[in-house]
PDB file of C-alpha atoms in Angstrom:
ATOM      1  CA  UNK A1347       0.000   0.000   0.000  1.00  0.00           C
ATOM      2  CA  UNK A1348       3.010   2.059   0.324  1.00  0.00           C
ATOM      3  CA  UNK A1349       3.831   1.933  -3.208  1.00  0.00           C
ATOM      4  CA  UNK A1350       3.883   3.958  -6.272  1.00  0.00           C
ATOM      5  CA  UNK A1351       3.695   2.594  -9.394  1.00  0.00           C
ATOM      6  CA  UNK A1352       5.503   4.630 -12.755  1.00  0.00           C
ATOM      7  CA  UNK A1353       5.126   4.372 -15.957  1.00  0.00           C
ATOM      8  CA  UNK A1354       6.226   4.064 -18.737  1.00  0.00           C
ATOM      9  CA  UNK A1355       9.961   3.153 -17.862  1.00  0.00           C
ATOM     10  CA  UNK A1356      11.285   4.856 -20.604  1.00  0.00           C
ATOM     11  CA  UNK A1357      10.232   7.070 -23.306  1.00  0.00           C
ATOM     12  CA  UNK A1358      11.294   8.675 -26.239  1.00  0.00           C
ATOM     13  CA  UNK A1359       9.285  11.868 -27.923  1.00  0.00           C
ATOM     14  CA  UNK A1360      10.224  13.903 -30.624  1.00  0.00           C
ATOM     15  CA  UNK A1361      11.486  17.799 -30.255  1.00  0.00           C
ATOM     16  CA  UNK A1362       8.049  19.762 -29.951  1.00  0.00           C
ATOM     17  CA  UNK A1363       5.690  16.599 -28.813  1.00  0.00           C
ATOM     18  CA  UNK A1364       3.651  15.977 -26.118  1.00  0.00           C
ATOM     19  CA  UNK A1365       6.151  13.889 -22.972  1.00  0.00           C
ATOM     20  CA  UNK A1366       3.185  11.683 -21.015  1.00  0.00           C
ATOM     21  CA  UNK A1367       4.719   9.788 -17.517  1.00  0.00           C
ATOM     22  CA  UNK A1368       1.467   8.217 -15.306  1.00  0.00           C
ATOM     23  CA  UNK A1369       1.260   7.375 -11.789  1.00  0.00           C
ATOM     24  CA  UNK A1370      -0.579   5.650  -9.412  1.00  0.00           C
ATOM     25  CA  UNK A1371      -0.865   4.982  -6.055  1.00  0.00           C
ATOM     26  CA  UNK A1372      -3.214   3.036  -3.224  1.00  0.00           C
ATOM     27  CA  UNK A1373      -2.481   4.936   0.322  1.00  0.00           C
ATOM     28  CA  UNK A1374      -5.257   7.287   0.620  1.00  0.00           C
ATOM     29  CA  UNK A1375      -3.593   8.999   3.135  1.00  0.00           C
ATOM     30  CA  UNK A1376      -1.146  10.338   0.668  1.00  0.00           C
ATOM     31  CA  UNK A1377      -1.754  14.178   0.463  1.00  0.00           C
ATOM     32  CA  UNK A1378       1.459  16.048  -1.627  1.00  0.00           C
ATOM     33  CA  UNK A1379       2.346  14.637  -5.273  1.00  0.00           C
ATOM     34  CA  UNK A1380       5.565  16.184  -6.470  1.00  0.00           C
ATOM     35  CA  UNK A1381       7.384  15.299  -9.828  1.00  0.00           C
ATOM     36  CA  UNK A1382      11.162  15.049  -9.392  1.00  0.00           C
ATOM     37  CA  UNK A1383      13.485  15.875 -12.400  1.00  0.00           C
ATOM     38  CA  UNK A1384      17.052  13.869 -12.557  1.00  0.00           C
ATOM     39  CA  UNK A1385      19.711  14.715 -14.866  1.00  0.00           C
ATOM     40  CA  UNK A1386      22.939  12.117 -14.744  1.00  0.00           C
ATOM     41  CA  UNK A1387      25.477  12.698 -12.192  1.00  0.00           C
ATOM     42  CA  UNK A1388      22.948  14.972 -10.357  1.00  0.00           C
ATOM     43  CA  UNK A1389      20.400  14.650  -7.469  1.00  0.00           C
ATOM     44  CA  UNK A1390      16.616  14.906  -7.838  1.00  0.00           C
ATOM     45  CA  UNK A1391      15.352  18.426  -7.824  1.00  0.00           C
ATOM     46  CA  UNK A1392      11.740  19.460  -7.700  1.00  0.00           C
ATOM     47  CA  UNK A1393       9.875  20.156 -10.676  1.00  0.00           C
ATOM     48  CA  UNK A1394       5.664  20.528  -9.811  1.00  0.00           C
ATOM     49  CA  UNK A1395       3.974  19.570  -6.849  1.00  0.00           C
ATOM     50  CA  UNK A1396       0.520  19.038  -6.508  1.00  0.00           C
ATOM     51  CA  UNK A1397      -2.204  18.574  -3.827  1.00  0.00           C
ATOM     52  CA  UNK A1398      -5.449  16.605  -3.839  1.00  0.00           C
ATOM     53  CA  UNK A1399      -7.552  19.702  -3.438  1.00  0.00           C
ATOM     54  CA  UNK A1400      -7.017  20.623  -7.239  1.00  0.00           C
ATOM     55  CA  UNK A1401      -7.066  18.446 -10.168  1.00  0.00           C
ATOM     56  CA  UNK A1402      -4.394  20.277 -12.416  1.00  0.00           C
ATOM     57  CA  UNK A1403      -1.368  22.689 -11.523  1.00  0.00           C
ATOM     58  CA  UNK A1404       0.491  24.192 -14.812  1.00  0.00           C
ATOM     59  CA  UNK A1405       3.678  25.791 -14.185  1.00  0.00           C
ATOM     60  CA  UNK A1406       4.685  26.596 -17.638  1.00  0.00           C
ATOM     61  CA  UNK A1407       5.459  24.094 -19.933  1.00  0.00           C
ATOM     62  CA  UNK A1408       4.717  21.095 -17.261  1.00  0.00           C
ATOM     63  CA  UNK A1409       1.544  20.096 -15.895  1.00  0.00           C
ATOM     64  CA  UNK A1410       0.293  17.786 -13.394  1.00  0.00           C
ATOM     65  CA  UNK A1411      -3.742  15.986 -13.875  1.00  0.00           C
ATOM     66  CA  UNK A1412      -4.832  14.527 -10.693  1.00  0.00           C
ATOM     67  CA  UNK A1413      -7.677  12.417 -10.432  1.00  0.00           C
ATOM     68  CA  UNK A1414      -8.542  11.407  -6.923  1.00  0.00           C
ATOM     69  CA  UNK A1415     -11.147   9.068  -7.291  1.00  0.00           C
ATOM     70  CA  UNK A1416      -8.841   6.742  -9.368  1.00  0.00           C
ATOM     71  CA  UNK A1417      -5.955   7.717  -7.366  1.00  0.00           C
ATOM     72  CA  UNK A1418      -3.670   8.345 -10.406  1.00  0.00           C
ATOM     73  CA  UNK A1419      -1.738  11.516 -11.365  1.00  0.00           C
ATOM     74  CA  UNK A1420       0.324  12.820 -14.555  1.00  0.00           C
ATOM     75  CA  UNK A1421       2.929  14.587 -15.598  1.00  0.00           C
ATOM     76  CA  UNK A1422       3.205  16.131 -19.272  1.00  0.00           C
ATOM     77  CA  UNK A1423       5.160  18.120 -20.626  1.00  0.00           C
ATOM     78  CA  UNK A1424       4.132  20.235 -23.662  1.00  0.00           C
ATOM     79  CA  UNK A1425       6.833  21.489 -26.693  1.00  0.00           C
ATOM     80  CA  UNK A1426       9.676  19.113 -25.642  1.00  0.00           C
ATOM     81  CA  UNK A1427      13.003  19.686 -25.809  1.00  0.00           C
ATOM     82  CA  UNK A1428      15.799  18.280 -26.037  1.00  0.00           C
ATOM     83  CA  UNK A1429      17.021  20.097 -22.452  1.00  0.00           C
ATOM     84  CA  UNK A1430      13.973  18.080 -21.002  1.00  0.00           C
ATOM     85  CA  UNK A1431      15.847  14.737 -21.643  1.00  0.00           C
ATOM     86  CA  UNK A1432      16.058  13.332 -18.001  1.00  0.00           C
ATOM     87  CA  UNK A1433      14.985  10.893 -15.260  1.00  0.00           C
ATOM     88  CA  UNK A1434      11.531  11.850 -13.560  1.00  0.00           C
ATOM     89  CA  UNK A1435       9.950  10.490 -10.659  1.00  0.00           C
ATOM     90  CA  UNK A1436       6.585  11.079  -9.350  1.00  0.00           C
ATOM     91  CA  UNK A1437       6.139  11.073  -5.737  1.00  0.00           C
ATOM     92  CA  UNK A1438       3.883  10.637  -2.995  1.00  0.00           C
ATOM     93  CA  UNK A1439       3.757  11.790   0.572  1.00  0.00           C
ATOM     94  CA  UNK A1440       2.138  12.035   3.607  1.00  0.00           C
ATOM     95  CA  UNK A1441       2.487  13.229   7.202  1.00  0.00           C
ATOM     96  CA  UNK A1442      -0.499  11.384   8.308  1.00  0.00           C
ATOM     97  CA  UNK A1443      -0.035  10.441  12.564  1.00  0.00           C
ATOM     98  CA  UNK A1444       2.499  12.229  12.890  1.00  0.00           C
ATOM     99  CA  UNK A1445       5.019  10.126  10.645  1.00  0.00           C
ATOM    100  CA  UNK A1446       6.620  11.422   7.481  1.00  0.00           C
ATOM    101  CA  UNK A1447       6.299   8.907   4.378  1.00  0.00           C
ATOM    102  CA  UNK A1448       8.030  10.485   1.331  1.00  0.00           C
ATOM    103  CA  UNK A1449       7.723   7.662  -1.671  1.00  0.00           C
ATOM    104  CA  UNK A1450       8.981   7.733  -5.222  1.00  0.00           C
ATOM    105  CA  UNK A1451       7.676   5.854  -7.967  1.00  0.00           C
ATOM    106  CA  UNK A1452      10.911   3.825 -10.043  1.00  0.00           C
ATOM    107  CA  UNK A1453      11.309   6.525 -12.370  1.00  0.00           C
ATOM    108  CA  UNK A1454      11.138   7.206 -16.073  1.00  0.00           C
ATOM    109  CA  UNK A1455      13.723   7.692 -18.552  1.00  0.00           C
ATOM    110  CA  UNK A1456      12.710  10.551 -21.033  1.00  0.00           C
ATOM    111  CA  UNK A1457      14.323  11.270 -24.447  1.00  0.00           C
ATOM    112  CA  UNK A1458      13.860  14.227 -26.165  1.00  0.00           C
ATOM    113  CA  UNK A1459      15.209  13.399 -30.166  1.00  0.00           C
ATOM    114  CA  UNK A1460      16.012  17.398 -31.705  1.00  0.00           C
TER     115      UNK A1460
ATOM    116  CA  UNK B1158      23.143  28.676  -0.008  1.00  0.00           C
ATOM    117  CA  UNK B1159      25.640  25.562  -1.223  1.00  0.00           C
ATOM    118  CA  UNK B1160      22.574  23.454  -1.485  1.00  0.00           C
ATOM    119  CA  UNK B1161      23.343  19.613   0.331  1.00  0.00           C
ATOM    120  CA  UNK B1162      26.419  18.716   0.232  1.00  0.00           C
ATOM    121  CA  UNK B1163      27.698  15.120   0.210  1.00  0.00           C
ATOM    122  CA  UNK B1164      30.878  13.844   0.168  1.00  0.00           C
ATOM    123  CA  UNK B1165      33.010  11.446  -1.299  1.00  0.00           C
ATOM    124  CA  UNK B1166      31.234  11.337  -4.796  1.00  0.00           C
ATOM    125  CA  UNK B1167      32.489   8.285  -5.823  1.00  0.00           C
ATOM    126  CA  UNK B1168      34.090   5.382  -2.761  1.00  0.00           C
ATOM    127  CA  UNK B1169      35.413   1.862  -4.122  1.00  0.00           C
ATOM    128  CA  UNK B1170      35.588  -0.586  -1.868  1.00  0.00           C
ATOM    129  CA  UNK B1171      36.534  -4.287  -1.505  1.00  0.00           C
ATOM    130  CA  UNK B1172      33.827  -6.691   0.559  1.00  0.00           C
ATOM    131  CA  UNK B1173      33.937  -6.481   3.718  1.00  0.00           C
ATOM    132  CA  UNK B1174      35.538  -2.719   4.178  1.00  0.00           C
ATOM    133  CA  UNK B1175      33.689  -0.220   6.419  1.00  0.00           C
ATOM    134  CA  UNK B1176      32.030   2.590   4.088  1.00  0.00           C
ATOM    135  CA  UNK B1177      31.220   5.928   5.442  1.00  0.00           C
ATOM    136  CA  UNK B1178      29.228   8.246   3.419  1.00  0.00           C
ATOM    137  CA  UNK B1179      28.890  12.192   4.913  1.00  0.00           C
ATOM    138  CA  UNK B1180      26.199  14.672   4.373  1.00  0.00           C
ATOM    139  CA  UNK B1181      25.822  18.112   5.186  1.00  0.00           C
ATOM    140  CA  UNK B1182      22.075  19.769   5.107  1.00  0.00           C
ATOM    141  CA  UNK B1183      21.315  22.916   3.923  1.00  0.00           C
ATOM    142  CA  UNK B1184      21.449  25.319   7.079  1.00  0.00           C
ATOM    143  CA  UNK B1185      18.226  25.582   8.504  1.00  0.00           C
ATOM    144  CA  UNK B1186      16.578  22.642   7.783  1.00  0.00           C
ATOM    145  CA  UNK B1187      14.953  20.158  10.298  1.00  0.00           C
ATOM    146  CA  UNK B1188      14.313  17.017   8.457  1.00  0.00           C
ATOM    147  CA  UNK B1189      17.365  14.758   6.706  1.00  0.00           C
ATOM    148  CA  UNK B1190      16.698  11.990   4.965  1.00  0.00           C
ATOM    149  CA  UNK B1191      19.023   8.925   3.596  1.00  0.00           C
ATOM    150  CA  UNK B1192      18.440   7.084   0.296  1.00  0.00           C
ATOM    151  CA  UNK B1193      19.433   4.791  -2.103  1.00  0.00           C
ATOM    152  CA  UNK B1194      18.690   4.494  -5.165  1.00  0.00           C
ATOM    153  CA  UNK B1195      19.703   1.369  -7.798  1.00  0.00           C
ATOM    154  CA  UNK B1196      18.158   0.756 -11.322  1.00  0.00           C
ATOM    155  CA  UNK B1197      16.084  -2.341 -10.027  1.00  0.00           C
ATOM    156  CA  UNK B1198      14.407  -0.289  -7.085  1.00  0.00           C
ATOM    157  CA  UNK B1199      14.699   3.098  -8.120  1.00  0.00           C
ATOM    158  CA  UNK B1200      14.891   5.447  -4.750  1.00  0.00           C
ATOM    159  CA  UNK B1201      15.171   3.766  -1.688  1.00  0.00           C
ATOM    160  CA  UNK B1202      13.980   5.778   1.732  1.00  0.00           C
ATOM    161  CA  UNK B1203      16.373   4.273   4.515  1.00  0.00           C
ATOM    162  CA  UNK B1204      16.350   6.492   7.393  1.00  0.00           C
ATOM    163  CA  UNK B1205      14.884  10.043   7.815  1.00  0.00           C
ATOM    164  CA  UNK B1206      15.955  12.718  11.225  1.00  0.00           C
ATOM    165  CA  UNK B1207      13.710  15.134  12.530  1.00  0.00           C
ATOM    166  CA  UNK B1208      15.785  17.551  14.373  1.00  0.00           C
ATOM    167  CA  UNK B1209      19.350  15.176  14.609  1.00  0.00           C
ATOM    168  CA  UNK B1210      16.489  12.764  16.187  1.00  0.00           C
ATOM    169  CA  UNK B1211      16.292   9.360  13.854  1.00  0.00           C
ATOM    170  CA  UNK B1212      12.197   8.914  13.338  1.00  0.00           C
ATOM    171  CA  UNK B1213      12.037   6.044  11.136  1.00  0.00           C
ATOM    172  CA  UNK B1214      14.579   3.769   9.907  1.00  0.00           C
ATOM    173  CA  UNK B1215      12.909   0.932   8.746  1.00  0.00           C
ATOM    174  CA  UNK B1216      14.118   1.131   5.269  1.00  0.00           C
ATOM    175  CA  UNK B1217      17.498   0.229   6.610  1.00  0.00           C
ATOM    176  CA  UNK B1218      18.344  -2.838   5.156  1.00  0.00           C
ATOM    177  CA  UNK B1219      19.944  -4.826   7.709  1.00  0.00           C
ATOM    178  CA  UNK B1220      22.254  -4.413  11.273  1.00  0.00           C
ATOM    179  CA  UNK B1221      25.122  -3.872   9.078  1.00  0.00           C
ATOM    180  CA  UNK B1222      24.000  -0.348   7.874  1.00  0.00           C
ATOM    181  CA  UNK B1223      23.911   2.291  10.320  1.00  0.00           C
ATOM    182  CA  UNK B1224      23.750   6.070  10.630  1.00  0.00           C
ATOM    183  CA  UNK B1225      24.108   8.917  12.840  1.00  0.00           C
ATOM    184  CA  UNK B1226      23.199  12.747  13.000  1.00  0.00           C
ATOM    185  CA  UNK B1227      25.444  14.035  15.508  1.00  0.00           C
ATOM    186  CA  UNK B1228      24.046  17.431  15.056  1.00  0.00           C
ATOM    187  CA  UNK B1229      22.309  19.952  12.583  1.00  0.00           C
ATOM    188  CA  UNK B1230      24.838  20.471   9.975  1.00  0.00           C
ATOM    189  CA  UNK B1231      26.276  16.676  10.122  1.00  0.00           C
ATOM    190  CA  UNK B1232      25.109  13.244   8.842  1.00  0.00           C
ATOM    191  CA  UNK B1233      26.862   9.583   8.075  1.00  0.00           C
ATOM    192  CA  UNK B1234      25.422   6.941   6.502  1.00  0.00           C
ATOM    193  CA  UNK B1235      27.670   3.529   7.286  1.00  0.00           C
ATOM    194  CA  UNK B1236      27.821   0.329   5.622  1.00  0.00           C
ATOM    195  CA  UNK B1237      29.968  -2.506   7.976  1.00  0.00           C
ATOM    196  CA  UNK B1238      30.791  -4.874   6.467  1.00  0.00           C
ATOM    197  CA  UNK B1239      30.107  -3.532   2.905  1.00  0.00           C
ATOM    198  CA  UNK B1240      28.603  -5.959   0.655  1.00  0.00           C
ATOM    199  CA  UNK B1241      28.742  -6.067  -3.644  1.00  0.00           C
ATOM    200  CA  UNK B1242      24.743  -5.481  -3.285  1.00  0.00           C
ATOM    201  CA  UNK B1243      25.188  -2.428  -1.249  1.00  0.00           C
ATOM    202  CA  UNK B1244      26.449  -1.112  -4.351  1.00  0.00           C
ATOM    203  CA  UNK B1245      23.905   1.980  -5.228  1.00  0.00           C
ATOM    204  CA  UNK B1246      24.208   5.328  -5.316  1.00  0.00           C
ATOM    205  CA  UNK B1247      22.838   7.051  -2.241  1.00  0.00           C
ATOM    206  CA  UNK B1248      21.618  10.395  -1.469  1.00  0.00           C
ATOM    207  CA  UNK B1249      21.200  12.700   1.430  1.00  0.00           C
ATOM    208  CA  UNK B1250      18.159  15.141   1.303  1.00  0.00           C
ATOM    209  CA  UNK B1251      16.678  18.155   3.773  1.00  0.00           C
ATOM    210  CA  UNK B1252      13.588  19.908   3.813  1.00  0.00           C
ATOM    211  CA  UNK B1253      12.940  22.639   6.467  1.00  0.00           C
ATOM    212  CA  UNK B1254       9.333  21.618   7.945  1.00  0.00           C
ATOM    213  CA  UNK B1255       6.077  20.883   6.654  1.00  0.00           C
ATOM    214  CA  UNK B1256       6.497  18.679   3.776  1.00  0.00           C
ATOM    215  CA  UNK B1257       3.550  21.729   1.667  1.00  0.00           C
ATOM    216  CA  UNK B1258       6.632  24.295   2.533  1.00  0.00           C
ATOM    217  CA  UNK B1259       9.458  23.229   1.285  1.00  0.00           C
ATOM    218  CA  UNK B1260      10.299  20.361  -1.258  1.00  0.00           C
ATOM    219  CA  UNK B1261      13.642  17.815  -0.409  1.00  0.00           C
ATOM    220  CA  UNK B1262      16.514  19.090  -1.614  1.00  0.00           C
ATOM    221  CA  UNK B1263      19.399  16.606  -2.393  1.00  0.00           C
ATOM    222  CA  UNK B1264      22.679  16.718  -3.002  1.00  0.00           C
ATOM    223  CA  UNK B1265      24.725  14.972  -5.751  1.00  0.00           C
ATOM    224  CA  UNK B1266      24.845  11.794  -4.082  1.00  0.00           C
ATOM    225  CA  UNK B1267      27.573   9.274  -3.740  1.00  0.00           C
ATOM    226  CA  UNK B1268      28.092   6.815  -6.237  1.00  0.00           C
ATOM    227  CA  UNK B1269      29.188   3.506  -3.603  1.00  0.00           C
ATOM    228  CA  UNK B1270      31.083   0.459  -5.696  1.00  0.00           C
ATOM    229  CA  UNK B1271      31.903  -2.524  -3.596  1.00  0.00           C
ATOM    230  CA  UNK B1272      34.275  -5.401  -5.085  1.00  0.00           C
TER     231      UNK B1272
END
């Protein structure tokens, strides 16, 4: 239940298409979904964050869909680039009783072909 | 700020060496976490501090990993006796309070290779 499931695993779009990475989770108590962006040799850094009081959050060129009763959320990213080529990892946390659960899902490999 | 700051990037190690991995938080911030992350399991919580005080370390894989937070600015992370499947990278991230306030903030990790 403490899982979050990614997908796909990898991806490859071409320059100016639409990047699609899903999630989905099971712990209702779950209240924060952040995207994480990872390029090599670097650490995670945060991208968008959402909560489950909204059902989209655009910042730009990236933008998070939230649906609660299916307990799923997306990431896209509009007009790729080739600078977007990088890991991302949904996440999914909760401070619920007092205790902190910060989850990732296993990532997704994104390549953005110029 | 210097962001998190980890150190050494990159340790090689032989089977059954002692491995310690160092983090510093970014100044200010109350909660430091530990994790790991490999291609088959992707990011790995192992142990998270709320003010130096360990709350949860039951992603720790076994006795032989072990860390301490001796204070605010000051982390390890160590592996005895170190294993070929502790081989990962891990990374050391802090976020000052309420998880809507401020996002984790990592550092570069440390890329650990045991032989």
């Amino acid at each position: 239940q403490q899982q979050v499931k990614q997908s796909p695993q990898s991806l490859i779009v071409q320059k100016g298409g639409i990047s699609i990475i899903n999630c989905a989770y099971e712990n209702t108590a779950f209240d924060y979904f952040p995207w994480y962006q990872q390029f090599p040799g670097k650490g995670p850094a945060l991208l968008i964050a959402i909560r489950p009081d909204v059902s989209e959050k655009k910042e730009g060129r990236f933008t998070i869909s939230f649906n609660k009763s299916a307990k799923q959320f997306s990431l896209h990213i509009m007009d790729s680039q080739p600078g977007d080529s990088a890991t991302y990892f949904c996440a999914a946390s909760t401070s619920f009783s007092g205790t902190y659960k910060y989850i990732f899902g296993t990532g997704t490999r994104l390549k953005v072909l110029a | 700020d210097a962001g998190v700051i980890q150190s050494p990037r990159h340790e090689v190690t032989e089977m059954g060496q002692e491995v310690t991995l160092r983090c510093k938080p970014i100044s200010g911030h109350d909660y430091l976490f530990w994790y790991r992350q490999t291609m088959m399991r992707g990011l790995e919580l192992l142990i998270y501090f709320n003010n130096n005080v360990p709350i949860d370390d039951s992603g720790m894989p076994e006795d032989r990993f072990s860390a301490k937070m001796p204070n605010a600015s000051f982390s390890t992370l160590k592996i005895q006796p170190s294993e070929p499947r502790d081989s990962a990278v891990y990374f050391c991230a802090s976020s000052l309070g309420a998880i809507y306030n401020s996002p984790l903030h990592f550092g570069n990790g440390t890329r650990l290779t045991v032989t």
